[in-house]
PDB file of C-alpha atoms in Angstrom:
ATOM      1  CA  MET A  25      44.076 -59.482  12.065  1.00 49.00           C
ATOM      2  CA  ASP A  26      40.719 -57.842  12.429  1.00 61.00           C
ATOM      3  CA  GLY A  27      41.893 -56.135  15.612  1.00 65.00           C
ATOM      4  CA  LYS A  28      44.963 -54.704  13.863  1.00 69.00           C
ATOM      5  CA  LEU A  29      42.778 -53.424  10.994  1.00 67.00           C
ATOM      6  CA  ILE A  30      40.515 -51.636  13.410  1.00 69.00           C
ATOM      7  CA  VAL A  31      43.495 -50.069  15.172  1.00 68.00           C
ATOM      8  CA  TRP A  32      44.935 -48.912  11.845  1.00 69.00           C
ATOM      9  CA  MET A  33      41.555 -47.431  10.828  1.00 71.00           C
ATOM     10  CA  LEU A  34      41.273 -45.580  14.118  1.00 73.00           C
ATOM     11  CA  CYS A  35      44.793 -44.233  13.727  1.00 77.00           C
ATOM     12  CA  LEU A  36      44.088 -43.066  10.202  1.00 75.00           C
ATOM     13  CA  ASN A  37      40.825 -41.563  11.419  1.00 74.00           C
ATOM     14  CA  ALA A  38      42.680 -39.693  14.187  1.00 78.00           C
ATOM     15  CA  ALA A  39      45.231 -38.483  11.645  1.00 79.00           C
ATOM     16  CA  ALA A  40      42.461 -37.276   9.375  1.00 74.00           C
ATOM     17  CA  ALA A  41      40.834 -35.457  12.301  1.00 73.00           C
ATOM     18  CA  LEU A  42      44.178 -33.842  13.205  1.00 76.00           C
ATOM     19  CA  ALA A  43      44.849 -32.886   9.590  1.00 76.00           C
ATOM     20  CA  CYS A  44      41.406 -31.324   9.286  1.00 71.00           C
ATOM     21  CA  PHE A  45      41.912 -29.403  12.522  1.00 74.00           C
ATOM     22  CA  LEU A  46      45.296 -28.066  11.433  1.00 74.00           C
ATOM     23  CA  TYR A  47      43.959 -27.163   7.968  1.00 73.00           C
ATOM     24  CA  GLN A  48      41.085 -25.170   9.426  1.00 71.00           C
ATOM     25  CA  CYS A  49      43.268 -23.482  12.043  1.00 74.00           C
ATOM     26  CA  LEU A  50      46.327 -22.659   9.945  1.00 71.00           C
ATOM     27  CA  TRP A  51      44.886 -22.226   6.457  1.00 68.00           C
ATOM     28  CA  LYS A  52      41.275 -21.149   7.022  1.00 65.00           C
ATOM     29  CA  LYS A  53      41.953 -19.350  10.328  1.00 67.00           C
ATOM     30  CA  ASP A  54      38.855 -20.937  11.858  1.00 70.00           C
ATOM     31  CA  ALA A  55      39.797 -22.949  14.964  1.00 74.00           C
ATOM     32  CA  ARG A  56      36.173 -23.365  15.996  1.00 74.00           C
ATOM     33  CA  ARG A  57      35.208 -25.026  12.716  1.00 71.00           C
ATOM     34  CA  GLY A  58      38.357 -27.189  12.831  1.00 70.00           C
ATOM     35  CA  GLY A  59      37.533 -28.362  16.340  1.00 76.00           C
ATOM     36  CA  LEU A  60      33.971 -29.264  15.344  1.00 74.00           C
ATOM     37  CA  PHE A  61      35.119 -31.276  12.338  1.00 70.00           C
ATOM     38  CA  ALA A  62      37.863 -33.026  14.339  1.00 74.00           C
ATOM     39  CA  ALA A  63      35.400 -33.973  17.066  1.00 77.00           C
ATOM     40  CA  PHE A  64      32.957 -35.228  14.447  1.00 72.00           C
ATOM     41  CA  PHE A  65      35.634 -37.391  12.822  1.00 71.00           C
ATOM     42  CA  VAL A  66      36.714 -38.840  16.187  1.00 74.00           C
ATOM     43  CA  LEU A  67      33.154 -39.580  17.347  1.00 74.00           C
ATOM     44  CA  VAL A  68      32.077 -40.980  13.964  1.00 74.00           C
ATOM     45  CA  PRO A  69      35.196 -42.730  12.606  1.00 75.00           C
ATOM     46  CA  VAL A  70      35.460 -43.380   8.864  1.00 71.00           C
ATOM     47  CA  VAL A  71      31.774 -42.677   8.247  1.00 71.00           C
ATOM     48  CA  GLY A  72      32.285 -39.059   9.293  1.00 70.00           C
ATOM     49  CA  GLU A  73      35.033 -38.532   6.727  1.00 71.00           C
ATOM     50  CA  LEU A  74      32.997 -40.243   4.015  1.00 74.00           C
ATOM     51  CA  PHE A  75      29.970 -38.104   4.870  1.00 73.00           C
ATOM     52  CA  VAL A  76      31.930 -34.827   4.702  1.00 73.00           C
ATOM     53  CA  MET A  77      33.682 -35.848   1.500  1.00 73.00           C
ATOM     54  CA  GLY A  78      30.386 -36.819  -0.106  1.00 72.00           C
ATOM     55  CA  ALA A  79      28.732 -33.580   0.978  1.00 72.00           C
ATOM     56  CA  ASN A  80      31.605 -31.507  -0.389  1.00 71.00           C
ATOM     57  CA  PHE A  81      31.534 -33.410  -3.673  1.00 69.00           C
ATOM     58  CA  ILE A  82      27.789 -32.852  -4.105  1.00 72.00           C
ATOM     59  CA  ASN A  83      28.212 -29.211  -3.159  1.00 67.00           C
ATOM     60  CA  TRP A  84      31.003 -28.777  -5.711  1.00 66.00           C
ATOM     61  CA  LEU A  85      29.133 -30.724  -8.387  1.00 66.00           C
ATOM     62  CA  PHE A  86      25.783 -28.920  -8.169  1.00 63.00           C
ATOM     63  CA  PHE A  87      26.396 -25.622  -6.443  1.00 59.00           C
ATOM     64  CA  ARG A  88      30.075 -24.885  -7.087  1.00 55.00           C
ATOM     65  CA  LYS A  89      30.266 -23.238  -3.689  1.00 48.00           C
ATOM     66  CA  GLY A  90      32.289 -24.472  -0.719  1.00 45.00           C
ATOM     67  CA  TYR A  91      30.869 -24.503   2.758  1.00 44.00           C
ATOM     68  CA  ALA A  92      33.586 -22.083   3.855  1.00 46.00           C
ATOM     69  CA  GLU A  93      31.967 -19.381   1.688  1.00 46.00           C
ATOM     70  CA  LEU A  94      28.781 -19.536   3.730  1.00 43.00           C
ATOM     71  CA  SER A  95      29.031 -17.027   6.526  1.00 46.00           C
ATOM     72  CA  GLU A  96      27.434 -17.824   9.844  1.00 43.00           C
ATOM     73  CA  ASP A  97      26.084 -14.273   9.827  1.00 46.00           C
ATOM     74  CA  GLU A  98      23.900 -15.249   6.887  1.00 40.00           C
ATOM     75  CA  LEU A  99      22.255 -17.875   9.056  1.00 38.00           C
ATOM     76  CA  SER A 100      22.004 -15.716  12.123  1.00 41.00           C
ATOM     77  CA  PHE A 101      18.734 -14.453  13.488  1.00 40.00           C
ATOM     78  CA  SER A 102      20.390 -11.949  15.756  1.00 44.00           C
ATOM     79  CA  LYS A 103      18.456  -8.898  16.882  1.00 42.00           C
ATOM     80  CA  LYS A 104      20.849  -6.671  14.970  1.00 43.00           C
ATOM     81  CA  ARG A 105      20.118  -8.322  11.627  1.00 41.00           C
ATOM     82  CA  THR A 106      16.411  -8.523  12.367  1.00 40.00           C
ATOM     83  CA  ARG A 107      16.247  -4.814  13.033  1.00 42.00           C
ATOM     84  CA  MET A 108      18.213  -4.100   9.880  1.00 42.00           C
ATOM     85  CA  ILE A 109      15.772  -6.064   7.715  1.00 41.00           C
ATOM     86  CA  ILE A 110      12.674  -4.706   9.364  1.00 41.00           C
ATOM     87  CA  SER A 111      13.873  -1.135   9.114  1.00 42.00           C
ATOM     88  CA  ASP A 112      13.890  -1.385   5.331  1.00 42.00           C
ATOM     89  CA  ASP A 113      10.865  -2.721   3.438  1.00 42.00           C
ATOM     90  CA  ILE A 114       9.073  -4.833   6.036  1.00 40.00           C
ATOM     91  CA  GLU A 115       8.607  -2.056   8.553  1.00 39.00           C
ATOM     92  CA  ARG A 116       7.405   0.306   5.853  1.00 41.00           C
ATOM     93  CA  ASP A 117       4.918  -2.248   4.499  1.00 44.00           C
ATOM     94  CA  SER A 118       3.672  -3.071   7.994  1.00 42.00           C
ATOM     95  CA  ASN A 119       2.558   0.539   8.414  1.00 44.00           C
ATOM     96  CA  ILE A 120       0.270   0.231   5.407  1.00 45.00           C
ATOM     97  CA  VAL A 121      -2.998  -0.820   7.018  1.00 50.00           C
ATOM     98  CA  PRO A 122      -6.569  -0.328   5.858  1.00 58.00           C
ATOM     99  CA  ILE A 123      -8.399   2.629   7.376  1.00 58.00           C
ATOM    100  CA  GLU A 124     -10.953   0.312   8.950  1.00 57.00           C
ATOM    101  CA  GLU A 125      -8.225  -1.589  10.806  1.00 62.00           C
ATOM    102  CA  ALA A 126      -6.540   1.630  11.892  1.00 59.00           C
ATOM    103  CA  LEU A 127      -9.796   2.822  13.453  1.00 58.00           C
ATOM    104  CA  ARG A 128     -10.360  -0.486  15.256  1.00 56.00           C
ATOM    105  CA  ILE A 129      -7.139  -0.181  17.249  1.00 59.00           C
ATOM    106  CA  SER A 130      -8.100   0.048  20.896  1.00 56.00           C
ATOM    107  CA  ASP A 131      -5.150   2.135  22.085  1.00 60.00           C
ATOM    108  CA  THR A 132      -5.948   5.787  21.427  1.00 70.00           C
ATOM    109  CA  VAL A 133      -2.386   6.896  20.727  1.00 71.00           C
ATOM    110  CA  ASP A 134      -1.697   3.982  18.365  1.00 69.00           C
ATOM    111  CA  LYS A 135      -5.000   4.522  16.587  1.00 66.00           C
ATOM    112  CA  ARG A 136      -4.256   8.178  15.933  1.00 71.00           C
ATOM    113  CA  GLN A 137      -0.729   7.361  14.774  1.00 75.00           C
ATOM    114  CA  SER A 138      -2.002   4.642  12.413  1.00 73.00           C
ATOM    115  CA  PHE A 139      -4.611   6.973  10.964  1.00 68.00           C
ATOM    116  CA  LEU A 140      -1.956   9.639  10.364  1.00 73.00           C
ATOM    117  CA  GLU A 141       0.187   7.027   8.591  1.00 76.00           C
ATOM    118  CA  VAL A 142      -2.760   6.295   6.304  1.00 71.00           C
ATOM    119  CA  LEU A 143      -3.034   9.994   5.445  1.00 75.00           C
ATOM    120  CA  LYS A 144       0.673  10.033   4.492  1.00 74.00           C
ATOM    121  CA  ARG A 145       0.335   7.214   1.982  1.00 72.00           C
ATOM    122  CA  PRO A 146       0.980   8.130  -1.667  1.00 73.00           C
ATOM    123  CA  ASP A 147      -2.303   6.459  -2.687  1.00 70.00           C
ATOM    124  CA  VAL A 148      -4.353   8.119   0.055  1.00 70.00           C
ATOM    125  CA  GLU A 149      -6.809   9.539  -2.482  1.00 74.00           C
ATOM    126  CA  ASP A 150      -7.998   6.001  -3.197  1.00 70.00           C
ATOM    127  CA  TYR A 151      -9.280   5.850   0.388  1.00 66.00           C
ATOM    128  CA  THR A 152     -11.219   9.104   0.431  1.00 75.00           C
ATOM    129  CA  GLY A 153     -14.471   7.274   1.177  1.00 72.00           C
ATOM    130  CA  GLY A 154     -13.002   5.616   4.259  1.00 73.00           C
ATOM    131  CA  ILE A 155     -11.564   8.920   5.443  1.00 76.00           C
ATOM    132  CA  GLN A 156     -15.002  10.495   5.099  1.00 73.00           C
ATOM    133  CA  ASP A 157     -16.468   7.707   7.218  1.00 72.00           C
ATOM    134  CA  ALA A 158     -13.804   8.432   9.838  1.00 73.00           C
ATOM    135  CA  MET A 159     -15.461  11.813  10.392  1.00 71.00           C
ATOM    136  CA  GLU A 160     -18.214   9.881  12.179  1.00 69.00           C
ATOM    137  CA  HIS A 161     -15.686   8.328  14.564  1.00 68.00           C
ATOM    138  CA  GLY A 162     -15.928   8.887  18.302  1.00 67.00           C
ATOM    139  CA  ASP A 163     -12.318  10.027  18.692  1.00 72.00           C
ATOM    140  CA  THR A 164     -12.302  13.812  18.263  1.00 77.00           C
ATOM    141  CA  GLU A 165      -8.643  13.812  17.223  1.00 79.00           C
ATOM    142  CA  VAL A 166      -9.286  11.293  14.425  1.00 75.00           C
ATOM    143  CA  VAL A 167     -12.308  13.333  13.336  1.00 79.00           C
ATOM    144  CA  HIS A 168     -10.110  16.421  13.216  1.00 82.00           C
ATOM    145  CA  TYR A 169      -7.500  14.651  11.066  1.00 78.00           C
ATOM    146  CA  ALA A 170     -10.160  13.337   8.690  1.00 79.00           C
ATOM    147  CA  ALA A 171     -11.993  16.665   8.427  1.00 82.00           C
ATOM    148  CA  SER A 172      -8.746  18.525   7.744  1.00 84.00           C
ATOM    149  CA  TYR A 173      -7.814  16.095   4.974  1.00 81.00           C
ATOM    150  CA  ILE A 174     -11.271  16.217   3.356  1.00 83.00           C
ATOM    151  CA  THR A 175     -11.350  20.035   3.549  1.00 86.00           C
ATOM    152  CA  ASP A 176      -7.924  20.319   1.936  1.00 86.00           C
ATOM    153  CA  THR A 177      -8.852  17.767  -0.729  1.00 84.00           C
ATOM    154  CA  ILE A 178     -12.087  19.571  -1.598  1.00 87.00           C
ATOM    155  CA  ALA A 179     -10.226  22.874  -1.891  1.00 90.00           C
ATOM    156  CA  LYS A 180      -7.592  21.275  -4.127  1.00 89.00           C
ATOM    157  CA  TYR A 181     -10.199  19.660  -6.369  1.00 89.00           C
ATOM    158  CA  LYS A 182     -12.200  22.864  -6.638  1.00 90.00           C
ATOM    159  CA  ASP A 183      -9.117  24.816  -7.673  1.00 92.00           C
ATOM    160  CA  GLY A 184      -8.204  22.172 -10.248  1.00 91.00           C
ATOM    161  CA  GLU A 185     -11.740  22.012 -11.635  1.00 90.00           C
ATOM    162  CA  HIS A 186     -11.995  25.810 -11.860  1.00 92.00           C
ATOM    163  CA  ARG A 187      -8.672  26.061 -13.685  1.00 92.00           C
ATOM    164  CA  LEU A 188      -9.614  23.369 -16.205  1.00 92.00           C
ATOM    165  CA  ARG A 189     -13.092  24.845 -16.696  1.00 91.00           C
ATOM    166  CA  GLU A 190     -11.551  28.209 -17.568  1.00 92.00           C
ATOM    167  CA  LEU A 191      -9.343  26.477 -20.120  1.00 92.00           C
ATOM    168  CA  CYS A 192     -12.411  24.768 -21.625  1.00 90.00           C
ATOM    169  CA  ASN A 193     -14.245  28.086 -21.869  1.00 90.00           C
ATOM    170  CA  LYS A 194     -11.219  29.767 -23.410  1.00 89.00           C
ATOM    171  CA  ASP A 195     -10.064  27.075 -25.847  1.00 85.00           C
ATOM    172  CA  ALA A 196     -12.346  24.049 -25.972  1.00 84.00           C
ATOM    173  CA  THR A 197     -10.140  21.666 -27.926  1.00 91.00           C
ATOM    174  CA  ALA A 198     -10.692  17.928 -27.720  1.00 92.00           C
ATOM    175  CA  GLU A 199      -7.539  17.518 -25.627  1.00 92.00           C
ATOM    176  CA  VAL A 200      -8.572  20.179 -23.097  1.00 92.00           C
ATOM    177  CA  LEU A 201     -12.084  18.766 -22.836  1.00 93.00           C
ATOM    178  CA  LEU A 202     -10.722  15.267 -22.294  1.00 93.00           C
ATOM    179  CA  GLU A 203      -8.432  16.511 -19.541  1.00 93.00           C
ATOM    180  CA  TYR A 204     -11.361  18.166 -17.794  1.00 92.00           C
ATOM    181  CA  LEU A 205     -13.571  15.095 -18.122  1.00 93.00           C
ATOM    182  CA  HIS A 206     -10.952  12.727 -16.712  1.00 92.00           C
ATOM    183  CA  PHE A 207     -10.285  15.040 -13.776  1.00 91.00           C
ATOM    184  CA  CYS A 208     -13.955  15.701 -13.071  1.00 90.00           C
ATOM    185  CA  SER A 209     -14.883  12.013 -13.366  1.00 88.00           C
ATOM    186  CA  ASP A 210     -12.356  11.212 -10.660  1.00 86.00           C
ATOM    187  CA  ILE A 211     -13.597  13.798  -8.172  1.00 85.00           C
ATOM    188  CA  LEU A 212     -17.285  13.116  -8.825  1.00 88.00           C
ATOM    189  CA  ASN A 213     -16.816   9.405  -8.146  1.00 85.00           C
ATOM    190  CA  LYS A 214     -15.280  10.194  -4.759  1.00 82.00           C
ATOM    191  CA  LYS A 215     -18.539  11.931  -3.733  1.00 83.00           C
ATOM    192  CA  ILE A 216     -16.864  14.306  -1.297  1.00 83.00           C
ATOM    193  CA  PHE A 217     -18.924  17.357  -2.258  1.00 86.00           C
ATOM    194  CA  SER A 218     -22.243  18.364  -0.815  1.00 84.00           C
ATOM    195  CA  GLU A 219     -25.259  17.270  -2.858  1.00 86.00           C
ATOM    196  CA  PRO A 220     -25.824  20.718  -4.492  1.00 89.00           C
ATOM    197  CA  GLU A 221     -22.134  20.975  -5.397  1.00 89.00           C
ATOM    198  CA  GLN A 222     -22.112  17.408  -6.712  1.00 88.00           C
ATOM    199  CA  GLN A 223     -25.047  18.154  -8.999  1.00 89.00           C
ATOM    200  CA  ASN A 224     -23.482  21.431 -10.117  1.00 90.00           C
ATOM    201  CA  TYR A 225     -20.224  19.755 -11.124  1.00 90.00           C
ATOM    202  CA  LEU A 226     -22.169  16.909 -12.712  1.00 90.00           C
ATOM    203  CA  GLN A 227     -23.911  19.438 -14.961  1.00 90.00           C
ATOM    204  CA  TYR A 228     -20.538  20.838 -16.038  1.00 92.00           C
ATOM    205  CA  TYR A 229     -19.309  17.314 -16.634  1.00 92.00           C
ATOM    206  CA  GLY A 230     -22.276  16.368 -18.812  1.00 91.00           C
ATOM    207  CA  SER A 231     -22.122  19.656 -20.708  1.00 92.00           C
ATOM    208  CA  TYR A 232     -18.439  19.349 -21.615  1.00 93.00           C
ATOM    209  CA  MET A 233     -18.827  15.688 -22.513  1.00 93.00           C
ATOM    210  CA  ASP A 234     -21.658  16.629 -24.866  1.00 93.00           C
ATOM    211  CA  GLN A 235     -19.449  19.371 -26.298  1.00 93.00           C
ATOM    212  CA  LEU A 236     -16.665  16.858 -26.908  1.00 93.00           C
ATOM    213  CA  TYR A 237     -19.103  14.489 -28.621  1.00 93.00           C
ATOM    214  CA  GLN A 238     -20.250  17.261 -30.947  1.00 93.00           C
ATOM    215  CA  LEU A 239     -16.633  18.195 -31.669  1.00 92.00           C
ATOM    216  CA  ASP A 240     -15.260  14.680 -32.188  1.00 92.00           C
ATOM    217  CA  PRO A 241     -17.564  11.701 -31.501  1.00 91.00           C
ATOM    218  CA  ALA A 242     -14.657   9.263 -31.763  1.00 91.00           C
ATOM    219  CA  LYS A 243     -13.130  10.767 -28.600  1.00 92.00           C
ATOM    220  CA  VAL A 244     -16.100   9.639 -26.499  1.00 93.00           C
ATOM    221  CA  ASP A 245     -15.930   5.915 -25.851  1.00 92.00           C
ATOM    222  CA  GLY A 246     -18.211   3.503 -24.059  1.00 91.00           C
ATOM    223  CA  SER A 247     -16.342   3.699 -20.755  1.00 91.00           C
ATOM    224  CA  MET A 248     -16.886   7.469 -20.609  1.00 92.00           C
ATOM    225  CA  ILE A 249     -20.591   7.050 -21.286  1.00 92.00           C
ATOM    226  CA  ALA A 250     -20.834   4.299 -18.667  1.00 91.00           C
ATOM    227  CA  ARG A 251     -19.166   6.531 -16.055  1.00 90.00           C
ATOM    228  CA  LEU A 252     -21.550   9.380 -16.799  1.00 91.00           C
ATOM    229  CA  LEU A 253     -24.591   7.089 -16.581  1.00 89.00           C
ATOM    230  CA  ALA A 254     -23.329   5.699 -13.274  1.00 88.00           C
ATOM    231  CA  LEU A 255     -23.053   9.207 -11.856  1.00 87.00           C
ATOM    232  CA  ILE A 256     -26.618  10.122 -12.840  1.00 83.00           C
ATOM    233  CA  ARG A 257     -28.062   6.750 -11.849  1.00 70.00           C
ATOM    234  CA  GLY A 258     -31.503   7.112 -10.349  1.00 57.00           C
ATOM    235  CA  GLU A 259     -32.569   9.408 -13.154  1.00 51.00           C
ATOM    236  CA  GLU A 260     -32.990   6.721 -15.809  1.00 50.00           C
ATOM    237  CA  ALA A 261     -35.870   8.537 -17.474  1.00 53.00           C
ATOM    238  CA  SER A 262     -34.042  11.873 -17.739  1.00 78.00           C
ATOM    239  CA  PRO A 263     -33.425  13.325 -21.191  1.00 84.00           C
ATOM    240  CA  VAL A 264     -29.658  13.295 -20.543  1.00 85.00           C
ATOM    241  CA  THR A 265     -29.680   9.561 -19.917  1.00 89.00           C
ATOM    242  CA  GLU A 266     -31.842   8.835 -22.948  1.00 89.00           C
ATOM    243  CA  LYS A 267     -29.559  10.937 -25.142  1.00 91.00           C
ATOM    244  CA  TRP A 268     -26.416   9.095 -24.100  1.00 92.00           C
ATOM    245  CA  ILE A 269     -28.060   5.677 -24.322  1.00 92.00           C
ATOM    246  CA  GLN A 270     -29.019   6.427 -27.912  1.00 92.00           C
ATOM    247  CA  ARG A 271     -25.443   7.418 -28.654  1.00 93.00           C
ATOM    248  CA  ALA A 272     -24.134   4.308 -26.937  1.00 92.00           C
ATOM    249  CA  GLU A 273     -26.486   2.166 -29.061  1.00 92.00           C
ATOM    250  CA  ASN A 274     -24.545   3.290 -32.126  1.00 92.00           C
ATOM    251  CA  MET A 275     -21.396   1.853 -30.546  1.00 91.00           C
ATOM    252  CA  VAL A 276     -22.580  -1.525 -29.189  1.00 89.00           C
ATOM    253  CA  THR A 277     -21.027  -3.524 -32.046  1.00 90.00           C
ATOM    254  CA  ARG A 278     -17.550  -2.032 -31.540  1.00 91.00           C
ATOM    255  CA  ASP A 279     -17.323  -1.028 -27.852  1.00 92.00           C
ATOM    256  CA  VAL A 280     -17.776  -3.485 -24.974  1.00 91.00           C
ATOM    257  CA  ASP A 281     -18.449  -0.809 -22.348  1.00 92.00           C
ATOM    258  CA  ALA A 282     -21.103   0.814 -24.534  1.00 92.00           C
ATOM    259  CA  ALA A 283     -22.794  -2.564 -25.066  1.00 91.00           C
ATOM    260  CA  LYS A 284     -22.859  -3.280 -21.324  1.00 91.00           C
ATOM    261  CA  ALA A 285     -24.180   0.199 -20.534  1.00 91.00           C
ATOM    262  CA  VAL A 286     -27.063  -0.198 -23.003  1.00 91.00           C
ATOM    263  CA  LEU A 287     -27.906  -3.703 -21.830  1.00 91.00           C
ATOM    264  CA  GLU A 288     -27.877  -2.640 -18.163  1.00 90.00           C
ATOM    265  CA  TYR A 289     -30.085   0.347 -18.932  1.00 90.00           C
ATOM    266  CA  TYR A 290     -32.758  -1.615 -20.802  1.00 90.00           C
ATOM    267  CA  TYR A 291     -32.606  -4.398 -18.238  1.00 89.00           C
ATOM    268  CA  ALA A 292     -33.234  -1.877 -15.448  1.00 87.00           C
ATOM    269  CA  LYS A 293     -36.064  -0.309 -17.481  1.00 87.00           C
ATOM    270  CA  LYS A 294     -37.539  -3.789 -18.099  1.00 89.00           C
ATOM    271  CA  ASN A 295     -37.608  -3.040 -21.827  1.00 90.00           C
ATOM    272  CA  SER A 296     -37.238  -6.641 -23.031  1.00 89.00           C
ATOM    273  CA  GLY A 297     -37.597  -5.750 -26.711  1.00 91.00           C
ATOM    274  CA  LYS A 298     -34.701  -3.287 -26.756  1.00 91.00           C
ATOM    275  CA  PHE A 299     -32.687  -5.565 -24.504  1.00 90.00           C
ATOM    276  CA  ARG A 300     -33.071  -8.542 -26.864  1.00 91.00           C
ATOM    277  CA  ASP A 301     -32.312  -6.413 -29.934  1.00 91.00           C
ATOM    278  CA  THR A 302     -29.101  -5.135 -28.345  1.00 90.00           C
ATOM    279  CA  LEU A 303     -28.092  -8.624 -27.260  1.00 89.00           C
ATOM    280  CA  GLU A 304     -28.624 -10.004 -30.765  1.00 90.00           C
ATOM    281  CA  ALA A 305     -26.650  -7.133 -32.281  1.00 90.00           C
ATOM    282  CA  VAL A 306     -23.742  -7.890 -29.976  1.00 87.00           C
ATOM    283  CA  LYS A 307     -23.890 -11.609 -30.767  1.00 87.00           C
ATOM    284  CA  ALA A 308     -23.913 -10.958 -34.515  1.00 88.00           C
ATOM    285  CA  SER A 309     -20.985  -8.524 -34.310  1.00 86.00           C
ATOM    286  CA  GLU A 310     -17.270  -9.238 -34.238  1.00 86.00           C
ATOM    287  CA  LEU A 311     -16.908  -7.459 -30.898  1.00 85.00           C
ATOM    288  CA  ALA A 312     -14.275  -8.941 -28.590  1.00 84.00           C
ATOM    289  CA  ILE A 313     -16.456  -9.439 -25.538  1.00 82.00           C
ATOM    290  CA  ASP A 314     -15.235  -9.730 -21.947  1.00 82.00           C
ATOM    291  CA  SER A 315     -16.245 -12.324 -19.350  1.00 85.00           C
ATOM    292  CA  GLU A 316     -19.063 -10.192 -17.910  1.00 85.00           C
ATOM    293  CA  LEU A 317     -20.722  -9.637 -21.268  1.00 84.00           C
ATOM    294  CA  LEU A 318     -20.235 -13.302 -22.119  1.00 84.00           C
ATOM    295  CA  GLU A 319     -22.187 -14.245 -18.995  1.00 86.00           C
ATOM    296  CA  TRP A 320     -25.040 -11.965 -20.090  1.00 81.00           C
ATOM    297  CA  ILE A 321     -25.136 -13.623 -23.496  1.00 82.00           C
ATOM    298  CA  ARG A 322     -25.067 -17.137 -22.055  1.00 84.00           C
ATOM    299  CA  PHE A 323     -27.728 -16.405 -19.475  1.00 83.00           C
ATOM    300  CA  PHE A 324     -30.223 -14.667 -21.758  1.00 80.00           C
ATOM    301  CA  SER A 325     -29.644 -16.690 -24.929  1.00 70.00           C
TER     302      SER A 325
END
């Protein structure tokens, strides 16, 4: 009896394998898949059918997607598909390398090409400092690329500064002055000018910022004062610095950047009395402090 049962099971298993093969060949038009399933059913009788049925049921229950909808091309790592993917975003992102890495490339041709790719980036102005350093590089071609970029950038900034300065002299409204200050702050922080030119533009910057303060003090916030003080750092005792620190002191209870600028100034000057007074004023205020200022308060309280 047991022998007959086994024979019947094998026959049913063979019929199931044949049915699956015919279904895949005639209905799904996929003889290769039908052959694989038929071979699987023959080699793993009964269990193979149960496994496939269970897998299909789980797939239908949770994913609602049959295995036939999954294309083998989606699983393929062929060179054609790899090139297609790389040629889109990955290849473009791979060309974005830091200037320092581009200059460390040993192959001369690749190094020059990588440096040129850096100069084509939309955010290249954020790397002006690194491009300036590249002018000290031993490769004359890289030096030429860097010098050309810096020269063009300086010319562009000078033209922009001159145009905005003429507008300020002609019609010094708060909006025009703010536009000049934002533009000039950006170029001064890049430090691409010679020292005399840097100081000359810094004088214009300080003059127009003072003019804006006289026109509308509310337009000058703590971040603007902090940027100006950072540009003239090293001249802590200068009248310009003292003037802006006094103005920032009037803002310490309502402007985080002004509070930090005043605290940093008195800390650098070793004026403990003024430092403590400012710290206490900040603590007593309702100012929404940031993490940096909070660390100052915790450390010195």
